[in-house]
mmCIF file of C-alpha atoms and ligand atoms in Angstrom:
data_model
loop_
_atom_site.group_PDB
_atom_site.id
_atom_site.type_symbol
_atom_site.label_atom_id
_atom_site.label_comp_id
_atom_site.label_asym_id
_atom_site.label_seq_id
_atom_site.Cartn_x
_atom_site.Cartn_y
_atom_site.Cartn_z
ATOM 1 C CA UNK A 1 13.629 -26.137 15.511
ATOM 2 C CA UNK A 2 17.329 -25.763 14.183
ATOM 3 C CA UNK A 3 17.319 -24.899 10.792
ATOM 4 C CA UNK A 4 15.103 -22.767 8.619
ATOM 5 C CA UNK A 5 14.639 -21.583 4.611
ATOM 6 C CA UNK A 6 13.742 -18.418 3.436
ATOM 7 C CA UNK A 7 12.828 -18.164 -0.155
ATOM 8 C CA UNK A 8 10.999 -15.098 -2.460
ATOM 9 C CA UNK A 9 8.572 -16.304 -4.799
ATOM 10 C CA UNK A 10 6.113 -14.635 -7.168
ATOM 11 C CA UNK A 11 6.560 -11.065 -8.591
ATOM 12 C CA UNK A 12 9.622 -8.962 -6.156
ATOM 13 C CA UNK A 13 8.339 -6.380 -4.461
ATOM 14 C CA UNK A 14 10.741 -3.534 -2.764
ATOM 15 C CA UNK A 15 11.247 -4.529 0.703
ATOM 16 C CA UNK A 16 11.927 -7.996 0.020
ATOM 17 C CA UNK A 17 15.276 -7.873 0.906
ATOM 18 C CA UNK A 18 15.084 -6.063 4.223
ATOM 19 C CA UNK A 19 12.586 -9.034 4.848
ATOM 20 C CA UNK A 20 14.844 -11.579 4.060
ATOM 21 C CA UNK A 21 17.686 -9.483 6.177
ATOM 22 C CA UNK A 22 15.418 -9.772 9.143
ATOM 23 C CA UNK A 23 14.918 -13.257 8.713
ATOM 24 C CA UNK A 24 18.673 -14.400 8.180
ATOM 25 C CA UNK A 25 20.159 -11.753 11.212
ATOM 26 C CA UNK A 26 17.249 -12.759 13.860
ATOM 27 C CA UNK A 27 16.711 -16.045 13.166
ATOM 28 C CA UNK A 28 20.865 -16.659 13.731
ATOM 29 C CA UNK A 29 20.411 -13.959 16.757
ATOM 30 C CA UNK A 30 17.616 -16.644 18.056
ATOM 31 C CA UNK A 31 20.153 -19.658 17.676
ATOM 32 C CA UNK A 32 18.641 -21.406 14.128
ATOM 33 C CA UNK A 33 20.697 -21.725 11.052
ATOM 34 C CA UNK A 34 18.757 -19.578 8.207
ATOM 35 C CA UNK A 35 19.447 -21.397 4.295
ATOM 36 C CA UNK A 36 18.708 -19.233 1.269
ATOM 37 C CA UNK A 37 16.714 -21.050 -1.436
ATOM 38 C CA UNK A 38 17.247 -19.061 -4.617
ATOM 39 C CA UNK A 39 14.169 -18.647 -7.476
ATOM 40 C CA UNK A 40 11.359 -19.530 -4.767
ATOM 41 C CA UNK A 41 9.556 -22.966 -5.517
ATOM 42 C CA UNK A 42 12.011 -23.734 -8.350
ATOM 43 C CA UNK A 43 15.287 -23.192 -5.899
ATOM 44 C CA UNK A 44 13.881 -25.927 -4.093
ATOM 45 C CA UNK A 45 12.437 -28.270 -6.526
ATOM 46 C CA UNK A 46 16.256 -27.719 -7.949
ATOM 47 C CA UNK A 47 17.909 -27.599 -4.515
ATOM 48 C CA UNK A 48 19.452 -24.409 -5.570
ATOM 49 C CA UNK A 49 19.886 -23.655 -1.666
ATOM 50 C CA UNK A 50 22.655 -22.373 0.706
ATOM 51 C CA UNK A 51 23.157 -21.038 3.960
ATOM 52 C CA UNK A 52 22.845 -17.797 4.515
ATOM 53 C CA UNK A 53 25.469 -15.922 7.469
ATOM 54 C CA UNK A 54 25.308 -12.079 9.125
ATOM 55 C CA UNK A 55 27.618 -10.906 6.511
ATOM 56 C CA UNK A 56 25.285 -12.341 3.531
ATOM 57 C CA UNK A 57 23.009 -10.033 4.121
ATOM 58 C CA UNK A 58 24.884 -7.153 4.554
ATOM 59 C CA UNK A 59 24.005 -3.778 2.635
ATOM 60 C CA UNK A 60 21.004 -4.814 0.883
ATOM 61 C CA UNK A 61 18.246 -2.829 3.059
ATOM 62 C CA UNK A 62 18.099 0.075 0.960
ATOM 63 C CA UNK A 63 18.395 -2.617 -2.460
ATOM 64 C CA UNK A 64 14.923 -3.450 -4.581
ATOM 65 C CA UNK A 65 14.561 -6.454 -5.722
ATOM 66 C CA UNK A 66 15.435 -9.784 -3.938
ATOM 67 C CA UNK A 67 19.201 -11.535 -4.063
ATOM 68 C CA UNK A 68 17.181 -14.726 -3.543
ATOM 69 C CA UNK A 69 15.855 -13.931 -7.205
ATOM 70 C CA UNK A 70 12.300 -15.102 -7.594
ATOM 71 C CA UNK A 71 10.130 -16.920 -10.335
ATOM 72 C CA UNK A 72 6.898 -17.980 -11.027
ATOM 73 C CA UNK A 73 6.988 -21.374 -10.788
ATOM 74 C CA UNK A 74 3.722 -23.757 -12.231
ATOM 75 C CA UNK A 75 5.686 -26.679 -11.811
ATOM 76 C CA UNK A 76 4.697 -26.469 -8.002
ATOM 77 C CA UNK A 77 1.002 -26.828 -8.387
ATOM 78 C CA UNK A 78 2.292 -30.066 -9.469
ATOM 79 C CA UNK A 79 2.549 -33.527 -7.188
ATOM 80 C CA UNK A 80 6.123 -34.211 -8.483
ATOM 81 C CA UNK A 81 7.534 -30.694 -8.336
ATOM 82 C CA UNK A 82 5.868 -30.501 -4.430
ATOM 83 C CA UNK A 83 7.847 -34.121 -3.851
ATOM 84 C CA UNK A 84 10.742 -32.982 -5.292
ATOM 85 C CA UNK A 85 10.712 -29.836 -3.411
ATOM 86 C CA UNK A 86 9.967 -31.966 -0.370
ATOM 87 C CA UNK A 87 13.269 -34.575 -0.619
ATOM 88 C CA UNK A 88 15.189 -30.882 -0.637
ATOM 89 C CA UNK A 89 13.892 -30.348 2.599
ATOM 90 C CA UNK A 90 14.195 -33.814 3.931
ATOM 91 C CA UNK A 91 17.649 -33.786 2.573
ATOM 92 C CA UNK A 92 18.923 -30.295 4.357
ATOM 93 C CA UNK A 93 16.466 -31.237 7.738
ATOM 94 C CA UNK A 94 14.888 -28.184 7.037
ATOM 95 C CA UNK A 95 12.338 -27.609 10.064
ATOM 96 C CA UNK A 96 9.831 -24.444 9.108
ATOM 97 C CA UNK A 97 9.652 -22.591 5.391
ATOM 98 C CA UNK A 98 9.718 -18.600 5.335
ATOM 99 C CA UNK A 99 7.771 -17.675 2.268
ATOM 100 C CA UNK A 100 8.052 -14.266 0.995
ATOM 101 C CA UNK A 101 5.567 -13.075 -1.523
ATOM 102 C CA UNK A 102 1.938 -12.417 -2.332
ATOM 103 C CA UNK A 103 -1.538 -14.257 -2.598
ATOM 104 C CA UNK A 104 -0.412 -16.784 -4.944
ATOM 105 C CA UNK A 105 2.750 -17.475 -3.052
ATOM 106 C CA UNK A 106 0.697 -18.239 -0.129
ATOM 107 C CA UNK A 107 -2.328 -20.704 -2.391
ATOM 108 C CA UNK A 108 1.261 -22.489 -2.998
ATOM 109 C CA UNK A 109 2.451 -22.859 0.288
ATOM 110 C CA UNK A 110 -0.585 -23.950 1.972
ATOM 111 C CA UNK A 111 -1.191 -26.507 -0.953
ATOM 112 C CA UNK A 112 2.888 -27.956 0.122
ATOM 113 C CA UNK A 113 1.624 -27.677 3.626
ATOM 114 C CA UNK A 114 -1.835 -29.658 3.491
ATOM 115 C CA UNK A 115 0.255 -32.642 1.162
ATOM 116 C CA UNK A 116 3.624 -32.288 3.119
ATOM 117 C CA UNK A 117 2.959 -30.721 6.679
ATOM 118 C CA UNK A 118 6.286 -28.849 6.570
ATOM 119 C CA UNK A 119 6.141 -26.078 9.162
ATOM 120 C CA UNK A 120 5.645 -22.505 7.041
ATOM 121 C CA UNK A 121 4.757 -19.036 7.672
ATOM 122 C CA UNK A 122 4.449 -16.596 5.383
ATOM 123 C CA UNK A 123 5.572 -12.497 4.773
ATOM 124 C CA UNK A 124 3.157 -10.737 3.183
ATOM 125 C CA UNK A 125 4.822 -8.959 0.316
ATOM 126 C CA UNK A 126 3.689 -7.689 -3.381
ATOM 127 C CA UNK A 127 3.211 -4.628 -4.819
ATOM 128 C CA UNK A 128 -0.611 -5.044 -5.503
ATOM 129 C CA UNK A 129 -1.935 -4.875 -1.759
ATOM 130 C CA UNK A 130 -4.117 -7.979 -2.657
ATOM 131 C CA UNK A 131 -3.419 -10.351 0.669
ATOM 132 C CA UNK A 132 -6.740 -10.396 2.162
ATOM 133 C CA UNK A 133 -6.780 -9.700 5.984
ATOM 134 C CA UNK A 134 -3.943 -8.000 5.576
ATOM 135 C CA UNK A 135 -4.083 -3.860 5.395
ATOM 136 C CA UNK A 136 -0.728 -3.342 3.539
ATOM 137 C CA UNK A 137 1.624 -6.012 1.673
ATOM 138 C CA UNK A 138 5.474 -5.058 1.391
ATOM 139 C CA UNK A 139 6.305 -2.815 -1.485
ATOM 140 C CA UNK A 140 3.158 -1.590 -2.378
ATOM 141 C CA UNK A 141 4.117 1.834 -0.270
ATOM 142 C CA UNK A 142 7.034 1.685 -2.797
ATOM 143 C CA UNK A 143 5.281 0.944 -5.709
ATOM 144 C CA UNK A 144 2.817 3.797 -5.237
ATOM 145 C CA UNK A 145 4.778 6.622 -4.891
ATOM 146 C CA UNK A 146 6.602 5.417 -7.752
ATOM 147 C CA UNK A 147 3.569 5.979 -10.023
ATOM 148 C CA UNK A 148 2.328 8.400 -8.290
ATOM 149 C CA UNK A 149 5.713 10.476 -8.851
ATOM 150 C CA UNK A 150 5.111 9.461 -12.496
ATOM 151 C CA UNK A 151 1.910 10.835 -12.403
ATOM 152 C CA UNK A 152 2.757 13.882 -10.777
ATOM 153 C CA UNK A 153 5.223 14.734 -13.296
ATOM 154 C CA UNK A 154 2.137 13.693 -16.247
ATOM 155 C CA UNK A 155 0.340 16.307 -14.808
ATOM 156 C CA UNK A 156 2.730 19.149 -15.778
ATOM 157 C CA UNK A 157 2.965 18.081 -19.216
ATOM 158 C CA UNK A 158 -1.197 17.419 -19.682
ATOM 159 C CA UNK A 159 -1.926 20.902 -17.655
ATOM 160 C CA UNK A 160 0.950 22.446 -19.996
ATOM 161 C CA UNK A 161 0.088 20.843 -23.327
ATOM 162 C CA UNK A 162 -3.875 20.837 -22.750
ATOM 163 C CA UNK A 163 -4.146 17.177 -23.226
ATOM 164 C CA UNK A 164 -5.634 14.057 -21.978
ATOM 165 C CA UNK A 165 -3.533 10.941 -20.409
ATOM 166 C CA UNK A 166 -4.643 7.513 -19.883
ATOM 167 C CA UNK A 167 -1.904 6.222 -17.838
ATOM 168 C CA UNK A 168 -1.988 2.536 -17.241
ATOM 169 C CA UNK A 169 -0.511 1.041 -14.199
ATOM 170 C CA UNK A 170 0.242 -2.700 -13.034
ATOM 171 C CA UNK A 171 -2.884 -4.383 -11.467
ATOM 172 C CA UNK A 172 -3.641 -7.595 -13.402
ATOM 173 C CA UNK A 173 -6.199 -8.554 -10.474
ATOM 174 C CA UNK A 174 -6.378 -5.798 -8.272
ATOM 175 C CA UNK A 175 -7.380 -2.061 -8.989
ATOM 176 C CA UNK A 176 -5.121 -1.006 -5.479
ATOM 177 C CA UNK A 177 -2.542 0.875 -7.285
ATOM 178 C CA UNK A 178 -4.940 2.207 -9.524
ATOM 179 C CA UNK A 179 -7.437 3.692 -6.815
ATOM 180 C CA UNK A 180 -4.915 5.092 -4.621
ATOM 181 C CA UNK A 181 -2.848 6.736 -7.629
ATOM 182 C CA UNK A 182 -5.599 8.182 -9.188
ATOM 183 C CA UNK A 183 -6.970 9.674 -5.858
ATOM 184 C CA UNK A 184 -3.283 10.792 -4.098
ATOM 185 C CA UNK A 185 -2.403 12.014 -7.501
ATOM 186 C CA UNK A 186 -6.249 14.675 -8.325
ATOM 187 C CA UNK A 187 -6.801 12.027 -10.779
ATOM 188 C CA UNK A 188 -10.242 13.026 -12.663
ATOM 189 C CA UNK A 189 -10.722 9.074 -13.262
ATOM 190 C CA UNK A 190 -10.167 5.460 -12.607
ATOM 191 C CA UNK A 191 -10.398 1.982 -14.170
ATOM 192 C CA UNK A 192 -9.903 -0.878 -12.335
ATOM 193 C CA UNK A 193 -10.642 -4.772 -12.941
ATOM 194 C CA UNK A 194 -13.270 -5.216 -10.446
ATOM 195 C CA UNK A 195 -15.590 -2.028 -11.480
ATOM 196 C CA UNK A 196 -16.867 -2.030 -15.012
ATOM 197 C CA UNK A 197 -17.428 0.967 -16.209
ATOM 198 C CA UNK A 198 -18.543 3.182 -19.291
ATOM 199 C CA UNK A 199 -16.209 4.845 -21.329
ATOM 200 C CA UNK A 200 -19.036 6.326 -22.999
ATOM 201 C CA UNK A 201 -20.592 7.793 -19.869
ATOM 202 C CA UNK A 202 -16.340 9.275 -18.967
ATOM 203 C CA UNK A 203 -16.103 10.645 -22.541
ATOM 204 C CA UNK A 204 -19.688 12.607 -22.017
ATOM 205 C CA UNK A 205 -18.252 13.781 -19.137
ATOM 206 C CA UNK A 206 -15.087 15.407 -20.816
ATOM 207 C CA UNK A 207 -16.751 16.714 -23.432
ATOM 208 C CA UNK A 208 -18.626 18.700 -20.745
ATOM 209 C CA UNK A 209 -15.994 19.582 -18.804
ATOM 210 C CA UNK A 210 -14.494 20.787 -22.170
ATOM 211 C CA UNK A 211 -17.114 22.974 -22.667
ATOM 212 C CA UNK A 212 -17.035 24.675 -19.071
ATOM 213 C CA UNK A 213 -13.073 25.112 -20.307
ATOM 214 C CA UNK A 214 -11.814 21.718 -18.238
ATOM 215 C CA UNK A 215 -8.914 20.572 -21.035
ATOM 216 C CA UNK A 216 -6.708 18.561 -19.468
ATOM 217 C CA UNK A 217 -7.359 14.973 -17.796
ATOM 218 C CA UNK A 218 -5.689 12.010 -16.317
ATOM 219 C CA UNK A 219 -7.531 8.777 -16.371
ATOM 220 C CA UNK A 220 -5.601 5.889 -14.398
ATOM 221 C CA UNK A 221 -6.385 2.624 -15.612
ATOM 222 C CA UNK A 222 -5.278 -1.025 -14.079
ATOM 223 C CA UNK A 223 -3.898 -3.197 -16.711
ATOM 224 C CA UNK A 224 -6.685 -5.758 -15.632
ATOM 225 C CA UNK A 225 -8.972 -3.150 -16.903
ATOM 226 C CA UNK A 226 -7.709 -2.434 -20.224
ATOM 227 C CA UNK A 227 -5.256 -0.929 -22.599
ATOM 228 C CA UNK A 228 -3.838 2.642 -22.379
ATOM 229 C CA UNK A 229 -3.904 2.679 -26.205
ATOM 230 C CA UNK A 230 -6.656 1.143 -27.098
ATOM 231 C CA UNK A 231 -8.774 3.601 -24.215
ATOM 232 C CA UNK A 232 -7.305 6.739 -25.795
ATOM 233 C CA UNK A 233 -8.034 5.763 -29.052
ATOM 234 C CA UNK A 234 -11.557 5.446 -28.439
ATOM 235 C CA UNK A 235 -11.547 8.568 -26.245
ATOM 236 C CA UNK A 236 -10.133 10.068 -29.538
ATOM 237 C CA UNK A 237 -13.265 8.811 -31.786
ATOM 238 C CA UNK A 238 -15.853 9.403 -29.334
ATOM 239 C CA UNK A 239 -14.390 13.273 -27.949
ATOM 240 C CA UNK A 240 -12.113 14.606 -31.488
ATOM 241 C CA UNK A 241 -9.595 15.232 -28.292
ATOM 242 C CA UNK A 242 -6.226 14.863 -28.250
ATOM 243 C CA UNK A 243 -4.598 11.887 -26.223
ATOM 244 C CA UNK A 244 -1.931 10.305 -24.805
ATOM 245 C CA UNK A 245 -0.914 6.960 -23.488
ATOM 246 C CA UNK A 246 2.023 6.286 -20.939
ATOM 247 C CA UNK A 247 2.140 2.685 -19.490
ATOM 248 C CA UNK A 248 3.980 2.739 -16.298
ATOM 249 C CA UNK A 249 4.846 -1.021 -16.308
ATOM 250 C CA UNK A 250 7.548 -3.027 -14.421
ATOM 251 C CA UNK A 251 9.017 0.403 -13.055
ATOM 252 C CA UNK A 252 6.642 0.201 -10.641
ATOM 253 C CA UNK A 253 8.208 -2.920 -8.925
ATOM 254 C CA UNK A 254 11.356 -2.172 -9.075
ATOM 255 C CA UNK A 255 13.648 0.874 -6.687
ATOM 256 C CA UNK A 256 14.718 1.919 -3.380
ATOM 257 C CA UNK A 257 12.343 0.676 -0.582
ATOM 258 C CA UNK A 258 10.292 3.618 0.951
ATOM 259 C CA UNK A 259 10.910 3.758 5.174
ATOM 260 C CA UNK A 260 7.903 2.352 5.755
ATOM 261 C CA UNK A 261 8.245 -0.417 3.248
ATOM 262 C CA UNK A 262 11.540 -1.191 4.967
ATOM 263 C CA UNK A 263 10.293 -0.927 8.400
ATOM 264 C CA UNK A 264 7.376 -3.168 8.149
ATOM 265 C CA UNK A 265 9.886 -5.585 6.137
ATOM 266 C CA UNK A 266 12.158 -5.832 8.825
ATOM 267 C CA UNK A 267 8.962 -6.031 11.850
ATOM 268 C CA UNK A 268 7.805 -8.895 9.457
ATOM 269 C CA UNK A 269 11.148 -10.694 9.304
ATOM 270 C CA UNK A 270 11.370 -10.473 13.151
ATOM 271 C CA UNK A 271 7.832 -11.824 13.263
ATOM 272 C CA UNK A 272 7.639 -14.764 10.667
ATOM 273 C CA UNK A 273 10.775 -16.367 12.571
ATOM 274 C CA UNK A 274 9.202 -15.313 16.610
ATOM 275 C CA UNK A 275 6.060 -17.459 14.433
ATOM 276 C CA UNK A 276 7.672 -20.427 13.668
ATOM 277 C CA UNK A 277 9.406 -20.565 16.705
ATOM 278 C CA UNK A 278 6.381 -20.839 18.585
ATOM 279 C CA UNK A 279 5.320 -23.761 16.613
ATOM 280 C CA UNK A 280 2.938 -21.675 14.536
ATOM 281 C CA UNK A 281 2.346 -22.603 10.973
ATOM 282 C CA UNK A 282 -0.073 -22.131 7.720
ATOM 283 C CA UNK A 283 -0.139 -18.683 8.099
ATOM 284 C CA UNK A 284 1.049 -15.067 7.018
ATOM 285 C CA UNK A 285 2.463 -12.562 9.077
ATOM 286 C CA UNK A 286 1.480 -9.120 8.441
ATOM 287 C CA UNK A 287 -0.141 -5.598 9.459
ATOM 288 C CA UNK A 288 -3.894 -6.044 10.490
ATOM 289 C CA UNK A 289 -5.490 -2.399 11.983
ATOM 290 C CA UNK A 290 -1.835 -1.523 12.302
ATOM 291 C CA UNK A 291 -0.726 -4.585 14.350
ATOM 292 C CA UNK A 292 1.313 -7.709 13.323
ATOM 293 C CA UNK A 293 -1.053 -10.217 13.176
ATOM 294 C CA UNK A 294 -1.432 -13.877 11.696
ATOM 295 C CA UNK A 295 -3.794 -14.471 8.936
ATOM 296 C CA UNK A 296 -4.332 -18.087 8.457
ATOM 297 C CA UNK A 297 -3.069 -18.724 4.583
ATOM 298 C CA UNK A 298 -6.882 -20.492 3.687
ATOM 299 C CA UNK A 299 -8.491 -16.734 4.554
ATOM 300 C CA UNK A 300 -4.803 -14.922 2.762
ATOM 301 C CA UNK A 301 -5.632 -16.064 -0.482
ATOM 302 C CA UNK A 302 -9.181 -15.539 -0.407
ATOM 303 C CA UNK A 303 -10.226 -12.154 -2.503
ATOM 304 C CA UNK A 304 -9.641 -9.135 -1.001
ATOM 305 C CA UNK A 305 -12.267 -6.337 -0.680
ATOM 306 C CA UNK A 306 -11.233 -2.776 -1.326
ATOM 307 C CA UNK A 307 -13.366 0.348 -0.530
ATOM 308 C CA UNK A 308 -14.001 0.555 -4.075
ATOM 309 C CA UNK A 309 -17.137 2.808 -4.248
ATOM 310 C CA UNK A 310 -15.977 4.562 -1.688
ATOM 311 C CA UNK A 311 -12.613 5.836 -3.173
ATOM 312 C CA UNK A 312 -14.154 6.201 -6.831
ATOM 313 C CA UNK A 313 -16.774 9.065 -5.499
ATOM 314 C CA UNK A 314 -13.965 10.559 -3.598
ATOM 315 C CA UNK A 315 -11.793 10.612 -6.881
ATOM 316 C CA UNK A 316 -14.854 11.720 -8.673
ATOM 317 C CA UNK A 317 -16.187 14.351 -6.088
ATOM 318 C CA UNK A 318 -12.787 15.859 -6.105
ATOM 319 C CA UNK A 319 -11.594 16.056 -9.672
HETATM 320 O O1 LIG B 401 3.568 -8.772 -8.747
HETATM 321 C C1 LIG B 401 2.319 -8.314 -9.108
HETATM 322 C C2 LIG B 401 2.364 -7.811 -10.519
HETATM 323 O O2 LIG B 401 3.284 -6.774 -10.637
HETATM 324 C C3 LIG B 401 0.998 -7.402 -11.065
HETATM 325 O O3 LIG B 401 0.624 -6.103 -10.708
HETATM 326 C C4 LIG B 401 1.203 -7.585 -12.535
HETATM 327 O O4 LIG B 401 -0.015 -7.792 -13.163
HETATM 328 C C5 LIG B 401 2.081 -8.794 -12.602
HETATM 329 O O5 LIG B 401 2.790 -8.843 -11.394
HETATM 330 C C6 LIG B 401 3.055 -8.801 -13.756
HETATM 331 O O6 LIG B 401 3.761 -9.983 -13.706
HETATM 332 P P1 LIG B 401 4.988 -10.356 -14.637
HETATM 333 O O7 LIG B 401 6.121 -9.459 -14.246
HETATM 334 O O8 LIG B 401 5.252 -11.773 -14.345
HETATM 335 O O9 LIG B 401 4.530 -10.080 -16.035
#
């Protein structure tokens, strides 16, 4: 193996550029030449690609984001955007793919690898935790203590004010921000897309918690599971309570990398290239009962299974 790609694809997620700074500075430590392909799948159905040196990656560690950019790119589910994207390869002897990014980053690279058997292992990054076999993606360390900083400071105003927030965060899919927010931040409720639940059965219980003199609330709610606005105006009819909405939104994905979204960036990096080295391929790298481990791609992007009972009593029991 001489020469590699690294490309981000899907939403960023904070960390992605320490990965891609592990990937460049060990892969040229390890004798390979590293090449940048910018946008993900589109950079290389474009052959927007270049090669990527020590200095090129210099002073990004502490940067959200990704300098690669990233898209989502449909045009790669396609047979001509996957040939396309192939002749880049051909044409730049690229020998192994890095793919940065999450569960639909990975359907997409094991679909290019079952029609074009390039060599590619994957990094598991997103902010939404959802890479199955995989305890904890890139970013999403990040991305919670970003909301749950927002949260924290919701709290001072709903305690203060005597009111009740619904405060949506991002989770199209995947109620993992959601649960962890809602039970990191006291949280007296959460919504996610893979529970239904009542809002009946939550406004009963606030008007009896009203009645024992418990004003204030924060629901959390995933943005698979519904609409800050639309929940508090129902809350509204059904309670005669004052509410609020605050939608968190893309702030969530972006800022500084936490350490330990850094850290397992960089052990990633280090690991995707060791991979492909060793001839692995069709895989993810990524933390599995605190361990690097490789997750074949086929059991990646299968659904993953949170301890969702288990963390809505706890956020219930301790409200
Ligand atoms: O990257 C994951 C994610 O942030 C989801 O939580 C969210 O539903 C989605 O991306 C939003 O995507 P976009 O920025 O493309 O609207």
């Amino acid at each position: 193996m001489k020469r590699i790609a690294v490309l981000t694809t899907g939403g960023d997620a904070p960390g992605m550029n320490p990965a891609i700074r592990s990937v460049v500075r060990y892969g040229i430590k390890n004798g390979l030449e590293v090449m940048g392909v910018s946008r993900g799948w589109l950079g290389l159905i474009n052959e927007d690609i270049k090669v990527m040196d020590h200095r090129s990656v210099s002073g990004i560690i502490n940067q959200g984001g990704t300098i690669l950019k990233t898209a989502r790119c449909q045009d790669f589910f396609l047979k001509e955007g996957q040939e396309r994207a192939y002749n880049t390869i051909k044409k730049y002897a690229i020998d192994g793919l890095v793919v940065i990014g999450g569960n639909g980053s990975f359907a997409a690279a094991h679909a290019f690898y079952k029609n074009f058997k390039v060599p590619s292992i994957g990094i598991a990054a997103s902010i939404d935790n959802d890479v199955n076999g995989i305890d904890v993606t890139i970013g999403a360390d990040t991305a919670i203590n970003t909301a749950l900083d927002a949260i924290d400071k919701i709290r001072d105003t709903a305690t203060s004010m005597e009111r009740i927030f619904v405060v949506e965060v991002m989770g199209r899919d995947c109620g993992f921000i959601a649960l962890t927010v809602a039970l990191a931040g006291g949280c007296e409720e959460v919504m996610i897309p893979e529970r239904k639940i009542d809002l009946e059965e939550i406004c009963q219980d606030i008007v009896e918690g009203n009645l024992k003199g418990k004003i204030s609330w924060i629901i959390v709610v995933a943005e698979g599971a519904g609409n800050a606005e639309d929940i508090c105006r129902k809350i509204t009819e059904m309670t005669s309570l004052e509410t609020r909405a605050v939608v968190l939104g893309h702030v969530q994905r972006g800022g500084r990398p936490t350490a330990f979204s850094r850290d397992l960036a960089l052990n990633l990096g280090k690991a995707a290239v060791d991979s492909l080295l060793k001839g692995e391929t069709d895989k993810a790298v990524g933390l599995c009962c605190n361990k690097i481990t490789l997750v074949d791609f086929e059991t990646a992007i299968q659904k993953k299974e949170l301890k969702i009972m288990h963390m809505c009593q706890l956020i219930r029991d301790l409200s």
